Amino acid sequence: KLLIDKIDLVHWRATTRHFPSLQCLVLKSSELLEEILFGVAEIPSLQVIELHYCSKSSEISAREIQEQIEAFDVVIHSDE
């Protein structure tokens, strides 16, 4: 599990070689994050992406990835 919480992250580039056994990615209060890149979805062990109060654009990219690769869940918590 990788938790990224309250960070001013705008661009994040992660690939399978960075996190080869990641099962759960949790992003909290990352309002500046522009998107979740498709490379994250290529991590073979990934089962869940959770977004807690992140940017709308990162929520959209997470849902787009889930539509293309249905092998994992996307959980979104937001004010809206």
mmCIF file of N, CA and C in Angstrom:
data_model
loop_
_atom_site.group_PDB
_atom_site.id
_atom_site.type_symbol
_atom_site.label_atom_id
_atom_site.label_comp_id
_atom_site.label_asym_id
_atom_site.label_seq_id
_atom_site.Cartn_x
_atom_site.Cartn_y
_atom_site.Cartn_z
ATOM 1 N N LYS A 1 0.859 -1.173 0.000
ATOM 2 C CA LYS A 1 0.000 0.000 0.000
ATOM 3 C C LYS A 1 0.902 1.232 0.000
ATOM 4 N N LEU A 2 0.549 2.191 -0.844
ATOM 5 C CA LEU A 2 1.260 3.461 -0.886
ATOM 6 C C LEU A 2 0.255 4.576 -0.607
ATOM 7 N N LEU A 3 0.535 5.357 0.432
ATOM 8 C CA LEU A 3 -0.301 6.487 0.794
ATOM 9 C C LEU A 3 0.468 7.767 0.504
ATOM 10 N N ILE A 4 -0.134 8.630 -0.302
ATOM 11 C CA ILE A 4 0.420 9.950 -0.566
ATOM 12 C C ILE A 4 -0.614 10.939 -0.047
ATOM 13 N N ASP A 5 -0.209 11.719 0.953
ATOM 14 C CA ASP A 5 -1.165 12.562 1.674
ATOM 15 C C ASP A 5 -0.658 14.001 1.766
ATOM 16 N N LYS A 6 -1.536 14.934 1.410
ATOM 17 C CA LYS A 6 -1.275 16.371 1.547
ATOM 18 C C LYS A 6 0.077 16.776 0.962
ATOM 19 N N ILE A 7 0.204 16.564 -0.311
ATOM 20 C CA ILE A 7 1.442 16.914 -0.993
ATOM 21 C C ILE A 7 1.101 17.792 -2.197
ATOM 22 N N ASP A 8 1.975 18.702 -2.522
ATOM 23 C CA ASP A 8 1.746 19.604 -3.646
ATOM 24 C C ASP A 8 2.211 18.978 -4.953
ATOM 25 N N LEU A 9 1.803 17.778 -5.187
ATOM 26 C CA LEU A 9 2.187 17.020 -6.366
ATOM 27 C C LEU A 9 1.319 17.451 -7.541
ATOM 28 N N VAL A 10 1.960 17.837 -8.642
ATOM 29 C CA VAL A 10 1.229 18.243 -9.839
ATOM 30 C C VAL A 10 1.332 17.159 -10.905
ATOM 31 N N HIS A 11 2.536 16.673 -11.152
ATOM 32 C CA HIS A 11 2.784 15.612 -12.138
ATOM 33 C C HIS A 11 3.449 14.442 -11.434
ATOM 34 N N TRP A 12 2.921 13.262 -11.671
ATOM 35 C CA TRP A 12 3.507 12.072 -11.065
ATOM 36 C C TRP A 12 3.680 11.019 -12.138
ATOM 37 N N ARG A 13 4.894 10.573 -12.309
ATOM 38 C CA ARG A 13 5.204 9.562 -13.307
ATOM 39 C C ARG A 13 5.632 8.285 -12.588
ATOM 40 N N ALA A 14 4.805 7.289 -12.633
ATOM 41 C CA ALA A 14 5.112 6.007 -12.001
ATOM 42 C C ALA A 14 4.920 4.903 -13.021
ATOM 43 N N THR A 15 5.780 3.922 -12.950
ATOM 44 C CA THR A 15 5.672 2.783 -13.860
ATOM 45 C C THR A 15 5.766 1.493 -13.062
ATOM 46 N N THR A 16 5.640 0.388 -13.745
ATOM 47 C CA THR A 16 5.703 -0.908 -13.083
ATOM 48 C C THR A 16 7.063 -1.134 -12.435
ATOM 49 N N ARG A 17 8.106 -0.566 -12.986
ATOM 50 C CA ARG A 17 9.429 -0.798 -12.386
ATOM 51 C C ARG A 17 9.593 -0.043 -11.073
ATOM 52 N N HIS A 18 8.831 1.030 -10.866
ATOM 53 C CA HIS A 18 8.916 1.774 -9.610
ATOM 54 C C HIS A 18 8.180 1.057 -8.475
ATOM 55 N N PHE A 19 7.073 0.463 -8.755
ATOM 56 C CA PHE A 19 6.241 -0.176 -7.734
ATOM 57 C C PHE A 19 5.748 -1.541 -8.241
ATOM 58 N N PRO A 20 6.626 -2.504 -8.403
ATOM 59 C CA PRO A 20 6.242 -3.766 -9.037
ATOM 60 C C PRO A 20 5.236 -4.606 -8.260
ATOM 61 N N SER A 21 5.106 -4.392 -6.945
ATOM 62 C CA SER A 21 4.167 -5.211 -6.170
ATOM 63 C C SER A 21 3.114 -4.371 -5.441
ATOM 64 N N LEU A 22 2.899 -3.150 -5.895
ATOM 65 C CA LEU A 22 1.902 -2.266 -5.277
ATOM 66 C C LEU A 22 0.502 -2.824 -5.481
ATOM 67 N N GLN A 23 -0.251 -2.919 -4.394
ATOM 68 C CA GLN A 23 -1.619 -3.429 -4.468
ATOM 69 C C GLN A 23 -2.662 -2.338 -4.304
ATOM 70 N N CYS A 24 -2.333 -1.314 -3.514
ATOM 71 C CA CYS A 24 -3.304 -0.263 -3.223
ATOM 72 C C CYS A 24 -2.607 1.088 -3.250
ATOM 73 N N LEU A 25 -3.127 2.006 -4.051
ATOM 74 C CA LEU A 25 -2.618 3.373 -4.130
ATOM 75 C C LEU A 25 -3.677 4.300 -3.548
ATOM 76 N N VAL A 26 -3.280 5.064 -2.528
ATOM 77 C CA VAL A 26 -4.205 5.993 -1.870
ATOM 78 C C VAL A 26 -3.629 7.396 -1.978
ATOM 79 N N LEU A 27 -4.397 8.285 -2.584
ATOM 80 C CA LEU A 27 -4.017 9.689 -2.707
ATOM 81 C C LEU A 27 -5.002 10.512 -1.900
ATOM 82 N N LYS A 28 -4.488 11.291 -0.958
ATOM 83 C CA LYS A 28 -5.350 12.117 -0.109
ATOM 84 C C LYS A 28 -4.940 13.578 -0.217
ATOM 85 N N SER A 29 -5.935 14.422 -0.335
ATOM 86 C CA SER A 29 -5.741 15.883 -0.336
ATOM 87 C C SER A 29 -4.657 16.319 -1.304
ATOM 88 N N SER A 30 -4.707 15.780 -2.504
ATOM 89 C CA SER A 30 -3.755 16.153 -3.556
ATOM 90 C C SER A 30 -4.502 16.970 -4.604
ATOM 91 N N GLU A 31 -4.899 18.158 -4.211
ATOM 92 C CA GLU A 31 -5.733 19.006 -5.056
ATOM 93 C C GLU A 31 -5.027 19.514 -6.309
ATOM 94 N N LEU A 32 -3.696 19.501 -6.316
ATOM 95 C CA LEU A 32 -2.952 20.009 -7.462
ATOM 96 C C LEU A 32 -2.628 18.936 -8.506
ATOM 97 N N LEU A 33 -2.815 17.686 -8.155
ATOM 98 C CA LEU A 33 -2.489 16.595 -9.079
ATOM 99 C C LEU A 33 -3.363 16.689 -10.327
ATOM 100 N N GLU A 34 -2.714 16.815 -11.486
ATOM 101 C CA GLU A 34 -3.460 17.014 -12.726
ATOM 102 C C GLU A 34 -4.077 15.734 -13.271
ATOM 103 N N GLU A 35 -3.364 14.621 -13.129
ATOM 104 C CA GLU A 35 -3.920 13.360 -13.629
ATOM 105 C C GLU A 35 -3.156 12.179 -13.064
ATOM 106 N N ILE A 36 -3.782 11.033 -13.179
ATOM 107 C CA ILE A 36 -3.120 9.774 -12.875
ATOM 108 C C ILE A 36 -2.801 9.159 -14.224
ATOM 109 N N LEU A 37 -1.536 8.952 -14.474
ATOM 110 C CA LEU A 37 -1.132 8.442 -15.776
ATOM 111 C C LEU A 37 -1.480 6.971 -15.941
ATOM 112 N N PHE A 38 -1.704 6.583 -17.167
ATOM 113 C CA PHE A 38 -2.108 5.221 -17.489
ATOM 114 C C PHE A 38 -1.065 4.196 -17.040
ATOM 115 N N GLY A 39 0.194 4.590 -16.928
ATOM 116 C CA GLY A 39 1.257 3.682 -16.491
ATOM 117 C C GLY A 39 0.994 3.065 -15.132
ATOM 118 N N VAL A 40 0.274 3.774 -14.278
ATOM 119 C CA VAL A 40 -0.072 3.239 -12.960
ATOM 120 C C VAL A 40 -0.930 1.989 -13.117
ATOM 121 N N ALA A 41 -1.816 1.998 -14.069
ATOM 122 C CA ALA A 41 -2.714 0.860 -14.284
ATOM 123 C C ALA A 41 -1.981 -0.366 -14.814
ATOM 124 N N GLU A 42 -0.782 -0.185 -15.303
ATOM 125 C CA GLU A 42 -0.015 -1.308 -15.827
ATOM 126 C C GLU A 42 0.740 -2.063 -14.740
ATOM 127 N N ILE A 43 0.639 -1.620 -13.501
ATOM 128 C CA ILE A 43 1.240 -2.354 -12.386
ATOM 129 C C ILE A 43 0.403 -3.617 -12.184
ATOM 130 N N PRO A 44 0.964 -4.785 -12.441
ATOM 131 C CA PRO A 44 0.155 -6.012 -12.464
ATOM 132 C C PRO A 44 -0.499 -6.372 -11.133
ATOM 133 N N SER A 45 0.072 -5.966 -10.026
ATOM 134 C CA SER A 45 -0.478 -6.318 -8.715
ATOM 135 C C SER A 45 -1.510 -5.311 -8.201
ATOM 136 N N LEU A 46 -1.670 -4.178 -8.898
ATOM 137 C CA LEU A 46 -2.565 -3.120 -8.424
ATOM 138 C C LEU A 46 -4.016 -3.589 -8.411
ATOM 139 N N GLN A 47 -4.670 -3.388 -7.277
ATOM 140 C CA GLN A 47 -6.061 -3.798 -7.121
ATOM 141 C C GLN A 47 -7.007 -2.621 -6.892
ATOM 142 N N VAL A 48 -6.498 -1.559 -6.234
ATOM 143 C CA VAL A 48 -7.363 -0.447 -5.849
ATOM 144 C C VAL A 48 -6.617 0.881 -5.989
ATOM 145 N N ILE A 49 -7.327 1.883 -6.508
ATOM 146 C CA ILE A 49 -6.870 3.265 -6.450
ATOM 147 C C ILE A 49 -7.927 4.024 -5.664
ATOM 148 N N GLU A 50 -7.507 4.673 -4.585
ATOM 149 C CA GLU A 50 -8.415 5.485 -3.778
ATOM 150 C C GLU A 50 -8.002 6.939 -3.882
ATOM 151 N N LEU A 51 -8.968 7.800 -4.112
ATOM 152 C CA LEU A 51 -8.731 9.238 -4.139
ATOM 153 C C LEU A 51 -9.613 9.880 -3.074
ATOM 154 N N HIS A 52 -8.991 10.614 -2.177
ATOM 155 C CA HIS A 52 -9.709 11.306 -1.118
ATOM 156 C C HIS A 52 -9.468 12.799 -1.268
ATOM 157 N N TYR A 53 -10.465 13.527 -1.705
ATOM 158 C CA TYR A 53 -10.390 14.978 -1.829
ATOM 159 C C TYR A 53 -9.220 15.417 -2.711
ATOM 160 N N CYS A 54 -9.185 14.862 -3.893
ATOM 161 C CA CYS A 54 -8.164 15.206 -4.887
ATOM 162 C C CYS A 54 -8.801 16.069 -5.971
ATOM 163 N N SER A 55 -8.010 16.452 -6.941
ATOM 164 C CA SER A 55 -8.517 17.305 -8.015
ATOM 165 C C SER A 55 -9.547 16.567 -8.864
ATOM 166 N N LYS A 56 -10.436 17.329 -9.443
ATOM 167 C CA LYS A 56 -11.456 16.754 -10.324
ATOM 168 C C LYS A 56 -10.800 16.068 -11.524
ATOM 169 N N SER A 57 -9.724 16.664 -12.052
ATOM 170 C CA SER A 57 -9.052 16.069 -13.215
ATOM 171 C C SER A 57 -8.398 14.728 -12.861
ATOM 172 N N SER A 58 -7.885 14.581 -11.650
ATOM 173 C CA SER A 58 -7.311 13.291 -11.263
ATOM 174 C C SER A 58 -8.416 12.245 -11.083
ATOM 175 N N GLU A 59 -9.574 12.671 -10.598
ATOM 176 C CA GLU A 59 -10.717 11.754 -10.487
ATOM 177 C C GLU A 59 -11.147 11.269 -11.868
ATOM 178 N N ILE A 60 -11.204 12.191 -12.814
ATOM 179 C CA ILE A 60 -11.605 11.832 -14.179
ATOM 180 C C ILE A 60 -10.614 10.849 -14.786
ATOM 181 N N SER A 61 -9.325 11.101 -14.619
ATOM 182 C CA SER A 61 -8.329 10.194 -15.203
ATOM 183 C C SER A 61 -8.384 8.822 -14.546
ATOM 184 N N ALA A 62 -8.641 8.765 -13.246
ATOM 185 C CA ALA A 62 -8.763 7.471 -12.567
ATOM 186 C C ALA A 62 -9.957 6.683 -13.113
ATOM 187 N N ARG A 63 -11.068 7.368 -13.335
ATOM 188 C CA ARG A 63 -12.255 6.690 -13.884
ATOM 189 C C ARG A 63 -12.020 6.227 -15.329
ATOM 190 N N GLU A 64 -11.284 7.022 -16.107
ATOM 191 C CA GLU A 64 -10.973 6.625 -17.480
ATOM 192 C C GLU A 64 -10.098 5.381 -17.504
ATOM 193 N N ILE A 65 -9.141 5.315 -16.602
ATOM 194 C CA ILE A 65 -8.293 4.130 -16.509
ATOM 195 C C ILE A 65 -9.128 2.916 -16.130
ATOM 196 N N GLN A 66 -10.032 3.084 -15.180
ATOM 197 C CA GLN A 66 -10.874 1.967 -14.754
ATOM 198 C C GLN A 66 -11.755 1.470 -15.892
ATOM 199 N N GLU A 67 -12.242 2.376 -16.729
ATOM 200 C CA GLU A 67 -13.066 1.969 -17.858
ATOM 201 C C GLU A 67 -12.274 1.129 -18.853
ATOM 202 N N GLN A 68 -11.001 1.448 -19.028
ATOM 203 C CA GLN A 68 -10.162 0.720 -19.980
ATOM 204 C C GLN A 68 -9.637 -0.583 -19.412
ATOM 205 N N ILE A 69 -9.320 -0.582 -18.126
ATOM 206 C CA ILE A 69 -8.792 -1.787 -17.469
ATOM 207 C C ILE A 69 -9.672 -2.061 -16.264
ATOM 208 N N GLU A 70 -10.508 -3.051 -16.364
ATOM 209 C CA GLU A 70 -11.482 -3.328 -15.320
ATOM 210 C C GLU A 70 -10.936 -4.251 -14.235
ATOM 211 N N ALA A 71 -9.627 -4.445 -14.206
ATOM 212 C CA ALA A 71 -9.027 -5.377 -13.260
ATOM 213 C C ALA A 71 -8.909 -4.824 -11.847
ATOM 214 N N PHE A 72 -9.206 -3.547 -11.641
ATOM 215 C CA PHE A 72 -9.097 -2.988 -10.299
ATOM 216 C C PHE A 72 -10.235 -2.009 -10.029
ATOM 217 N N ASP A 73 -10.350 -1.639 -8.754
ATOM 218 C CA ASP A 73 -11.411 -0.731 -8.327
ATOM 219 C C ASP A 73 -10.867 0.674 -8.163
ATOM 220 N N VAL A 74 -11.721 1.635 -8.385
ATOM 221 C CA VAL A 74 -11.422 3.035 -8.119
ATOM 222 C C VAL A 74 -12.444 3.516 -7.104
ATOM 223 N N VAL A 75 -11.955 4.044 -5.977
ATOM 224 C CA VAL A 75 -12.804 4.562 -4.922
ATOM 225 C C VAL A 75 -12.524 6.047 -4.802
ATOM 226 N N ILE A 76 -13.574 6.863 -4.893
ATOM 227 C CA ILE A 76 -13.399 8.319 -4.857
ATOM 228 C C ILE A 76 -14.244 8.894 -3.732
ATOM 229 N N HIS A 77 -13.586 9.669 -2.876
ATOM 230 C CA HIS A 77 -14.260 10.404 -1.807
ATOM 231 C C HIS A 77 -14.018 11.883 -2.076
ATOM 232 N N SER A 78 -15.084 12.643 -2.204
ATOM 233 C CA SER A 78 -14.938 14.081 -2.453
ATOM 234 C C SER A 78 -16.102 14.817 -1.805
ATOM 235 N N ASP A 79 -16.004 16.132 -1.839
ATOM 236 C CA ASP A 79 -17.060 16.965 -1.257
ATOM 237 C C ASP A 79 -18.320 16.974 -2.092
ATOM 238 N N GLU A 80 -18.188 16.653 -3.374
ATOM 239 C CA GLU A 80 -19.341 16.742 -4.293
ATOM 240 C C GLU A 80 -20.076 15.442 -4.399
#
